[in-house]
Amino acid sequence: MFITPMSPLGEISGFHAEQPNPQAGPAGLPFKEIFSTAIQNMKETEIISNNDTALLALGDIDDLHTLGIDATKAYLAEKLVIELRNRAMEAYSEIMRINL
């Protein structure tokens, strides 16, 4: 099967929100796990995109649309990590501005 069907969010590895955690965010995971999962996802998608680019250069790629899809996934994963970092820095700045 060339097209894989989507699975519900609860079945995706790394996103199990069944166990409540007092230090957890809205999804039920601590921020550290969310951030490390996003970084790992970014690394994996970048490797896949680089492999597709190498296959294109060698002429060994059959479906050109996969290259575009994988490149877009890598781009979006990178943007997600950058946005998570920006939000964490904004939250830290807000906490530092609190007068006690």
Coordinates of N, CA and C in Angstrom, one line a residue:
M1 N 0.8 -1.2 0.0 CA 0.0 0.0 0.0 C 0.9 1.2 0.0
F2 N 0.8 2.1 -1.0 CA 1.6 3.3 -1.1 C 1.2 4.4 -0.1
I3 N -0.1 4.6 0.1 CA -0.6 5.6 1.0 C -0.9 5.0 2.3
T4 N -0.3 5.4 3.3 CA -0.6 4.9 4.7 C -1.7 5.7 5.3
P5 N -2.7 5.1 5.9 CA -3.8 5.8 6.5 C -3.3 6.5 7.8
M6 N -4.0 7.6 8.2 CA -3.6 8.3 9.4 C -4.1 7.5 10.6
S7 N -3.4 7.6 11.7 CA -3.8 7.0 12.9 C -4.3 8.0 13.9
P8 N -5.1 7.7 14.9 CA -5.5 8.7 15.9 C -4.4 9.2 16.7
L9 N -4.5 10.4 17.2 CA -3.4 11.0 17.9 C -2.9 10.2 19.1
G10 N -3.7 9.4 19.8 CA -3.3 8.6 20.9 C -2.4 7.5 20.5
E11 N -2.4 7.1 19.3 CA -1.6 5.9 18.8 C -0.2 6.3 18.3
I12 N 0.0 7.6 18.2 CA 1.3 8.1 17.7 C 2.3 7.9 18.8
S13 N 3.5 7.4 18.5 CA 4.5 7.2 19.6 C 4.9 8.5 20.2
G14 N 5.0 8.6 21.5 CA 5.5 9.8 22.2 C 4.4 10.7 22.6
F15 N 3.1 10.4 22.2 CA 2.0 11.3 22.6 C 1.0 10.5 23.3
H16 N 1.2 10.0 24.5 CA 0.3 9.3 25.3 C -0.1 10.2 26.5
A17 N -1.4 10.6 26.5 CA -1.8 11.6 27.5 C -2.7 10.9 28.6
E18 N -2.6 9.6 28.7 CA -3.5 8.9 29.6 C -3.0 9.1 31.1
Q19 N -1.7 9.2 31.4 CA -1.3 9.3 32.7 C -1.1 10.8 33.1
P20 N -1.9 11.3 34.0 CA -1.7 12.7 34.4 C -0.4 12.9 35.2
N21 N 0.2 14.0 34.9 CA 1.5 14.4 35.6 C 1.3 15.8 36.1
P22 N 1.6 16.1 37.3 CA 1.5 17.4 37.8 C 2.4 18.5 37.2
Q23 N 3.5 18.1 36.6 CA 4.3 19.0 35.9 C 4.1 19.0 34.4
A24 N 3.0 18.4 34.0 CA 2.7 18.2 32.5 C 2.0 19.5 32.0
G25 N 2.1 19.6 30.7 CA 1.5 20.7 29.9 C 0.1 20.2 29.5
P26 N -0.6 21.0 28.6 CA -1.9 20.7 28.2 C -2.1 19.3 27.6
A27 N -1.1 18.8 26.9 CA -1.2 17.5 26.3 C -0.9 16.3 27.2
G28 N -0.6 16.6 28.5 CA -0.3 15.6 29.4 C 1.2 15.2 29.5
L29 N 2.0 15.9 28.7 CA 3.5 15.6 28.7 C 4.2 16.8 29.3
P30 N 5.3 16.5 30.0 CA 6.2 17.6 30.5 C 6.8 18.3 29.3
F31 N 7.1 19.6 29.4 CA 7.6 20.3 28.3 C 8.9 19.7 27.8
K32 N 9.7 19.2 28.7 CA 11.0 18.6 28.3 C 10.8 17.5 27.3
E33 N 9.8 16.6 27.5 CA 9.5 15.5 26.6 C 8.9 16.0 25.2
I34 N 8.1 17.0 25.3 CA 7.5 17.6 24.1 C 8.7 18.2 23.2
F35 N 9.6 19.0 23.9 CA 10.7 19.6 23.2 C 11.6 18.6 22.6
S36 N 12.0 17.5 23.4 CA 12.9 16.5 22.9 C 12.3 15.7 21.8
T37 N 11.0 15.4 21.9 CA 10.3 14.7 20.8 C 10.3 15.6 19.5
A38 N 10.1 16.9 19.6 CA 10.1 17.8 18.5 C 11.5 17.8 17.9
I39 N 12.5 17.9 18.7 CA 13.9 17.9 18.2 C 14.2 16.6 17.4
Q40 N 13.8 15.5 18.0 CA 14.1 14.2 17.4 C 13.3 14.1 16.1
N41 N 12.1 14.5 16.0 CA 11.3 14.5 14.8 C 12.0 15.4 13.7
M42 N 12.5 16.5 14.2 CA 13.2 17.4 13.2 C 14.5 16.7 12.6
K43 N 15.2 16.1 13.5 CA 16.4 15.4 13.0 C 16.0 14.3 12.0
E44 N 15.0 13.5 12.4 CA 14.6 12.4 11.5 C 14.1 12.9 10.1
T45 N 13.3 13.9 10.1 CA 12.8 14.4 8.9 C 13.9 15.1 8.0
E46 N 14.8 15.7 8.7 CA 16.0 16.3 7.9 C 16.8 15.2 7.3
I47 N 17.0 14.1 8.0 CA 17.8 13.0 7.4 C 17.0 12.4 6.2
I48 N 15.7 12.2 6.3 CA 14.9 11.7 5.2 C 15.0 12.6 4.0
S49 N 14.8 13.9 4.3 CA 14.9 14.9 3.2 C 16.2 14.9 2.5
N50 N 17.3 14.8 3.3 CA 18.7 14.8 2.7 C 18.9 13.6 1.9
N51 N 18.4 12.4 2.3 CA 18.5 11.2 1.6 C 17.7 11.3 0.2
D52 N 16.5 11.9 0.3 CA 15.7 12.1 -0.9 C 16.5 13.0 -1.9
T53 N 17.1 14.0 -1.4 CA 17.9 14.9 -2.3 C 19.0 14.2 -2.9
A54 N 19.7 13.3 -2.2 CA 20.8 12.6 -2.7 C 20.3 11.6 -3.8
L55 N 19.2 11.0 -3.5 CA 18.6 10.1 -4.5 C 18.2 10.8 -5.8
L56 N 17.7 12.0 -5.7 CA 17.4 12.9 -6.8 C 18.7 13.2 -7.6
A57 N 19.7 13.5 -6.9 CA 21.0 13.9 -7.6 C 21.5 12.7 -8.4
L58 N 21.3 11.5 -7.8 CA 21.8 10.2 -8.5 C 20.9 9.7 -9.5
G59 N 19.6 10.3 -9.5 CA 18.7 9.8 -10.5 C 18.0 8.6 -10.1
D60 N 18.0 8.2 -8.8 CA 17.4 7.0 -8.4 C 16.0 7.2 -7.7
I61 N 15.4 8.3 -7.8 CA 14.1 8.5 -7.2 C 13.0 8.4 -8.3
D62 N 12.0 7.6 -8.0 CA 10.9 7.4 -8.9 C 9.8 8.4 -8.8
D63 N 9.5 8.7 -7.6 CA 8.3 9.6 -7.4 C 8.8 11.0 -6.8
L64 N 8.8 12.0 -7.7 CA 9.4 13.3 -7.3 C 8.5 14.0 -6.3
H65 N 7.2 13.7 -6.2 CA 6.4 14.3 -5.2 C 6.8 14.0 -3.8
T66 N 7.4 12.8 -3.5 CA 7.9 12.4 -2.2 C 9.0 13.4 -1.7
L67 N 9.8 13.8 -2.7 CA 10.9 14.8 -2.3 C 10.3 16.1 -1.8
G68 N 9.3 16.6 -2.4 CA 8.6 17.8 -2.0 C 7.9 17.6 -0.7
I69 N 7.3 16.5 -0.5 CA 6.5 16.2 0.8 C 7.5 16.1 1.9
D70 N 8.6 15.4 1.7 CA 9.6 15.2 2.8 C 10.3 16.5 3.1
A71 N 10.6 17.3 2.1 CA 11.2 18.6 2.3 C 10.3 19.5 3.1
T72 N 9.0 19.5 2.8 CA 8.0 20.3 3.6 C 7.9 19.8 5.0
K73 N 7.9 18.5 5.2 CA 7.9 18.0 6.6 C 9.1 18.4 7.4
A74 N 10.3 18.4 6.8 CA 11.5 18.9 7.5 C 11.4 20.3 7.8
Y75 N 10.9 21.1 6.9 CA 10.7 22.6 7.1 C 9.8 22.9 8.2
L76 N 8.7 22.2 8.2 CA 7.7 22.4 9.3 C 8.2 21.9 10.7
A77 N 8.9 20.8 10.7 CA 9.5 20.3 11.9 C 10.5 21.3 12.5
E78 N 11.3 21.9 11.6 CA 12.2 23.0 12.1 C 11.5 24.2 12.6
K79 N 10.4 24.6 11.9 CA 9.7 25.8 12.4 C 9.0 25.5 13.7
L80 N 8.6 24.2 13.9 CA 8.0 23.9 15.2 C 9.0 24.0 16.4
V81 N 10.2 23.5 16.1 CA 11.2 23.6 17.2 C 11.5 25.0 17.5
I82 N 11.7 25.8 16.4 CA 12.0 27.3 16.6 C 10.8 28.0 17.4
E83 N 9.6 27.6 17.0 CA 8.5 28.3 17.7 C 8.4 27.8 19.2
L84 N 8.7 26.5 19.5 CA 8.7 26.1 20.8 C 9.8 26.8 21.6
R85 N 10.9 27.0 21.0 CA 12.0 27.7 21.7 C 11.6 29.1 22.0
N86 N 11.0 29.8 21.0 CA 10.6 31.2 21.2 C 9.5 31.3 22.3
R87 N 8.6 30.4 22.3 CA 7.5 30.4 23.4 C 8.1 30.2 24.7
A88 N 9.1 29.3 24.8 CA 9.8 29.0 26.1 C 10.5 30.3 26.6
M89 N 11.2 30.9 25.7 CA 11.9 32.1 26.0 C 11.0 33.3 26.4
E90 N 9.9 33.4 25.8 CA 8.9 34.4 26.2 C 8.3 34.1 27.6
A91 N 8.0 32.8 27.8 CA 7.5 32.4 29.2 C 8.6 32.7 30.2
Y92 N 9.8 32.4 29.9 CA 10.9 32.7 30.9 C 11.1 34.2 31.2
S93 N 11.0 35.0 30.1 CA 11.0 36.4 30.3 C 9.9 37.0 31.1
E94 N 8.7 36.4 30.9 CA 7.5 36.8 31.7 C 7.7 36.5 33.2
I95 N 8.3 35.3 33.4 CA 8.5 34.9 34.8 C 9.5 35.8 35.5
M96 N 10.6 36.1 34.7 CA 11.6 37.0 35.3 C 11.1 38.4 35.6
R97 N 10.1 38.9 34.9 CA 9.5 40.2 35.1 C 8.6 40.3 36.3
I98 N 8.2 39.1 36.9 CA 7.3 39.1 38.0 C 8.0 39.7 39.2
N99 N 7.4 40.7 39.9 CA 7.9 41.3 41.1 C 7.4 40.6 42.3
L100 N 8.2 40.2 43.2 CA 7.8 39.5 44.4 C 7.9 40.4 45.6

